[in-house]
mmCIF file with all atom_site columns, C-alpha atoms in Angstrom:
data_model
loop_
_atom_site.group_PDB
_atom_site.id
_atom_site.type_symbol
_atom_site.label_atom_id
_atom_site.label_alt_id
_atom_site.label_comp_id
_atom_site.label_asym_id
_atom_site.label_entity_id
_atom_site.label_seq_id
_atom_site.pdbx_PDB_ins_code
_atom_site.Cartn_x
_atom_site.Cartn_y
_atom_site.Cartn_z
_atom_site.occupancy
_atom_site.B_iso_or_equiv
_atom_site.pdbx_formal_charge
_atom_site.auth_seq_id
_atom_site.auth_comp_id
_atom_site.auth_asym_id
_atom_site.auth_atom_id
_atom_site.pdbx_PDB_model_num
ATOM 1  C CA . MET A 1 1  ? -4.084  -25.131 -2.874  1.00 67.00 ? 1  MET A CA 1
ATOM 2  C CA . SER A 1 2  ? -6.408  -22.134 -3.099  1.00 80.00 ? 2  SER A CA 1
ATOM 3  C CA . ALA A 1 3  ? -6.075  -19.437 -5.909  1.00 91.00 ? 3  ALA A CA 1
ATOM 4  C CA . PRO A 1 4  ? -4.917  -15.908 -4.773  1.00 94.00 ? 4  PRO A CA 1
ATOM 5  C CA . LEU A 1 5  ? -7.637  -13.624 -3.467  1.00 96.00 ? 5  LEU A CA 1
ATOM 6  C CA . PHE A 1 6  ? -7.976  -10.139 -4.163  1.00 97.00 ? 6  PHE A CA 1
ATOM 7  C CA . ARG A 1 7  ? -10.230 -8.295  -1.516  1.00 97.00 ? 7  ARG A CA 1
ATOM 8  C CA . LYS A 1 8  ? -11.239 -5.165  0.312   1.00 98.00 ? 8  LYS A CA 1
ATOM 9  C CA . ALA A 1 9  ? -8.857  -4.739  3.135   1.00 98.00 ? 9  ALA A CA 1
ATOM 10 C CA . GLU A 1 10 ? -10.082 -5.261  6.820   1.00 97.00 ? 10 GLU A CA 1
ATOM 11 C CA . GLN A 1 11 ? -9.195  -3.383  9.777   1.00 96.00 ? 11 GLN A CA 1
ATOM 12 C CA . GLN A 1 12 ? -6.900  -5.961  10.877  1.00 96.00 ? 12 GLN A CA 1
ATOM 13 C CA . ASP A 1 13 ? -4.977  -5.601  7.768   1.00 96.00 ? 13 ASP A CA 1
ATOM 14 C CA . ILE A 1 14 ? -3.781  -2.104  8.503   1.00 95.00 ? 14 ILE A CA 1
ATOM 15 C CA . PRO A 1 15 ? -0.699  -2.758  10.520  1.00 95.00 ? 15 PRO A CA 1
ATOM 16 C CA . LEU A 1 16 ? 0.644   -5.161  7.876   1.00 95.00 ? 16 LEU A CA 1
ATOM 17 C CA . VAL A 1 17 ? -0.206  -2.766  4.998   1.00 94.00 ? 17 VAL A CA 1
ATOM 18 C CA . THR A 1 18 ? 1.530   0.062   6.932   1.00 92.00 ? 18 THR A CA 1
ATOM 19 C CA . GLU A 1 19 ? 4.696   -2.303  7.491   1.00 92.00 ? 19 GLU A CA 1
ATOM 20 C CA . MET A 1 20 ? 4.411   -3.230  3.524   1.00 91.00 ? 20 MET A CA 1
ATOM 21 C CA . TYR A 1 21 ? 4.547   0.562   2.691   1.00 88.00 ? 21 TYR A CA 1
ATOM 22 C CA . ARG A 1 22 ? 7.638   1.177   5.216   1.00 88.00 ? 22 ARG A CA 1
ATOM 23 C CA . ALA A 1 23 ? 9.550   -1.884  3.714   1.00 89.00 ? 23 ALA A CA 1
ATOM 24 C CA . VAL A 1 24 ? 8.901   -0.637  0.092   1.00 86.00 ? 24 VAL A CA 1
ATOM 25 C CA . CYS A 1 25 ? 9.798   2.908   0.883   1.00 85.00 ? 25 CYS A CA 1
ATOM 26 C CA . GLU A 1 26 ? 13.039  1.957   2.727   1.00 88.00 ? 26 GLU A CA 1
ATOM 27 C CA . HIS A 1 27 ? 14.127  -0.337  -0.242  1.00 88.00 ? 27 HIS A CA 1
ATOM 28 C CA . ALA A 1 28 ? 13.456  2.484   -2.726  1.00 87.00 ? 28 ALA A CA 1
ATOM 29 C CA . GLU A 1 29 ? 15.286  4.809   -0.659  1.00 87.00 ? 29 GLU A CA 1
ATOM 30 C CA . SER A 1 30 ? 18.414  2.571   -0.371  1.00 90.00 ? 30 SER A CA 1
ATOM 31 C CA . GLN A 1 31 ? 18.602  2.521   -4.314  1.00 88.00 ? 31 GLN A CA 1
ATOM 32 C CA . THR A 1 32 ? 20.555  5.338   -6.281  1.00 89.00 ? 32 THR A CA 1
ATOM 33 C CA . PRO A 1 33 ? 18.795  6.715   -7.925  1.00 90.00 ? 33 PRO A CA 1
ATOM 34 C CA . ASN A 1 34 ? 15.457  5.918   -6.288  1.00 82.00 ? 34 ASN A CA 1
ATOM 35 C CA . PRO A 1 35 ? 13.454  4.298   -8.914  1.00 78.00 ? 35 PRO A CA 1
ATOM 36 C CA . SER A 1 36 ? 10.042  5.080   -7.589  1.00 78.00 ? 36 SER A CA 1
ATOM 37 C CA . GLY A 1 37 ? 10.784  8.396   -5.662  1.00 77.00 ? 37 GLY A CA 1
ATOM 38 C CA . TRP A 1 38 ? 8.846   6.947   -2.866  1.00 76.00 ? 38 TRP A CA 1
ATOM 39 C CA . ARG A 1 39 ? 10.021  8.319   0.550   1.00 77.00 ? 39 ARG A CA 1
ATOM 40 C CA . ALA A 1 40 ? 8.700   7.156   3.902   1.00 76.00 ? 40 ALA A CA 1
ATOM 41 C CA . ASP A 1 41 ? 8.407   10.686  5.022   1.00 75.00 ? 41 ASP A CA 1
ATOM 42 C CA . LEU A 1 42 ? 6.178   11.559  2.153   1.00 72.00 ? 42 LEU A CA 1
ATOM 43 C CA . TYR A 1 43 ? 4.284   8.572   0.860   1.00 66.00 ? 43 TYR A CA 1
ATOM 44 C CA . HIS A 1 44 ? 2.296   5.499   1.897   1.00 63.00 ? 44 HIS A CA 1
ATOM 45 C CA . THR A 1 45 ? 2.289   5.910   5.663   1.00 76.00 ? 45 THR A CA 1
ATOM 46 C CA . GLY A 1 46 ? -0.245  4.485   8.125   1.00 85.00 ? 46 GLY A CA 1
ATOM 47 C CA . PRO A 1 47 ? -2.573  7.321   7.983   1.00 88.00 ? 47 PRO A CA 1
ATOM 48 C CA . VAL A 1 48 ? -2.680  6.877   4.248   1.00 87.00 ? 48 VAL A CA 1
ATOM 49 C CA . ALA A 1 49 ? -3.873  3.251   4.677   1.00 91.00 ? 49 ALA A CA 1
ATOM 50 C CA . GLU A 1 50 ? -6.236  4.425   7.376   1.00 94.00 ? 50 GLU A CA 1
ATOM 51 C CA . GLU A 1 51 ? -7.735  7.031   5.160   1.00 93.00 ? 51 GLU A CA 1
ATOM 52 C CA . ALA A 1 52 ? -8.257  4.514   2.128   1.00 94.00 ? 52 ALA A CA 1
ATOM 53 C CA . PHE A 1 53 ? -9.608  1.742   4.423   1.00 96.00 ? 53 PHE A CA 1
ATOM 54 C CA . SER A 1 54 ? -12.150 4.401   5.861   1.00 97.00 ? 54 SER A CA 1
ATOM 55 C CA . LYS A 1 55 ? -13.118 5.226   2.235   1.00 97.00 ? 55 LYS A CA 1
ATOM 56 C CA . ASP A 1 56 ? -13.437 1.675   1.135   1.00 97.00 ? 56 ASP A CA 1
ATOM 57 C CA . THR A 1 57 ? -10.627 1.892   -1.541  1.00 97.00 ? 57 THR A CA 1
ATOM 58 C CA . LEU A 1 58 ? -7.931  -0.186  0.326   1.00 97.00 ? 58 LEU A CA 1
ATOM 59 C CA . TYR A 1 59 ? -7.434  -3.673  -1.130  1.00 98.00 ? 59 TYR A CA 1
ATOM 60 C CA . VAL A 1 60 ? -5.166  -6.548  -0.466  1.00 98.00 ? 60 VAL A CA 1
ATOM 61 C CA . LEU A 1 61 ? -4.029  -9.615  -2.356  1.00 98.00 ? 61 LEU A CA 1
ATOM 62 C CA . GLU A 1 62 ? -3.989  -12.759 -0.245  1.00 96.00 ? 62 GLU A CA 1
ATOM 63 C CA . ASP A 1 63 ? -1.965  -15.793 -1.261  1.00 96.00 ? 63 ASP A CA 1
ATOM 64 C CA . GLY A 1 64 ? -1.934  -19.017 0.809   1.00 93.00 ? 64 GLY A CA 1
ATOM 65 C CA . GLY A 1 65 ? -3.718  -17.070 3.573   1.00 91.00 ? 65 GLY A CA 1
ATOM 66 C CA . GLN A 1 66 ? -1.080  -14.383 3.598   1.00 94.00 ? 66 GLN A CA 1
ATOM 67 C CA . VAL A 1 67 ? -1.431  -10.755 2.554   1.00 96.00 ? 67 VAL A CA 1
ATOM 68 C CA . VAL A 1 68 ? 1.341   -10.372 -0.209  1.00 96.00 ? 68 VAL A CA 1
ATOM 69 C CA . ALA A 1 69 ? 0.299   -7.042  -1.890  1.00 95.00 ? 69 ALA A CA 1
ATOM 70 C CA . THR A 1 70 ? -1.844  -3.963  -1.379  1.00 94.00 ? 70 THR A CA 1
ATOM 71 C CA . VAL A 1 71 ? -3.236  -1.190  -3.485  1.00 94.00 ? 71 VAL A CA 1
ATOM 72 C CA . ILE A 1 72 ? -5.484  1.830   -3.299  1.00 92.00 ? 72 ILE A CA 1
ATOM 73 C CA . LEU A 1 73 ? -8.213  1.711   -5.965  1.00 95.00 ? 73 LEU A CA 1
ATOM 74 C CA . ASN A 1 74 ? -9.942  5.250   -6.076  1.00 94.00 ? 74 ASN A CA 1
ATOM 75 C CA . GLY A 1 75 ? -9.542  6.535   -9.465  1.00 91.00 ? 75 GLY A CA 1
ATOM 76 C CA . GLU A 1 76 ? -7.391  9.482   -8.415  1.00 87.00 ? 76 GLU A CA 1
ATOM 77 C CA . GLN A 1 77 ? -3.993  10.138  -9.811  1.00 82.00 ? 77 GLN A CA 1
ATOM 78 C CA . PRO A 1 78 ? -1.714  12.643  -7.941  1.00 74.00 ? 78 PRO A CA 1
ATOM 79 C CA . ASP A 1 79 ? 0.079   15.296  -10.023 1.00 76.00 ? 79 ASP A CA 1
ATOM 80 C CA . ALA A 1 80 ? 3.459   13.544  -9.366  1.00 67.00 ? 80 ALA A CA 1
ATOM 81 C CA . TYR A 1 81 ? 2.240   10.431  -11.019 1.00 68.00 ? 81 TYR A CA 1
ATOM 82 C CA . GLN A 1 82 ? 0.949   12.041  -14.284 1.00 69.00 ? 82 GLN A CA 1
#
């Protein structure tokens, strides 16, 4: 069994990353109160993933050959997260 691999995202990862964002937002929106405040109409959409990919700041965690997590590493902090 191979160790988890943290790597830069590839173009082919974008649809899965977008789906992961959608699922997380959907789950957050179903909670009362919404613990993260994430909303699908505001955060982490396909265009966000595409933009991060184009800037080389989109990464994924692969475990057992499957992408299981994603993160944008860009050193920026939106005001909402301060």
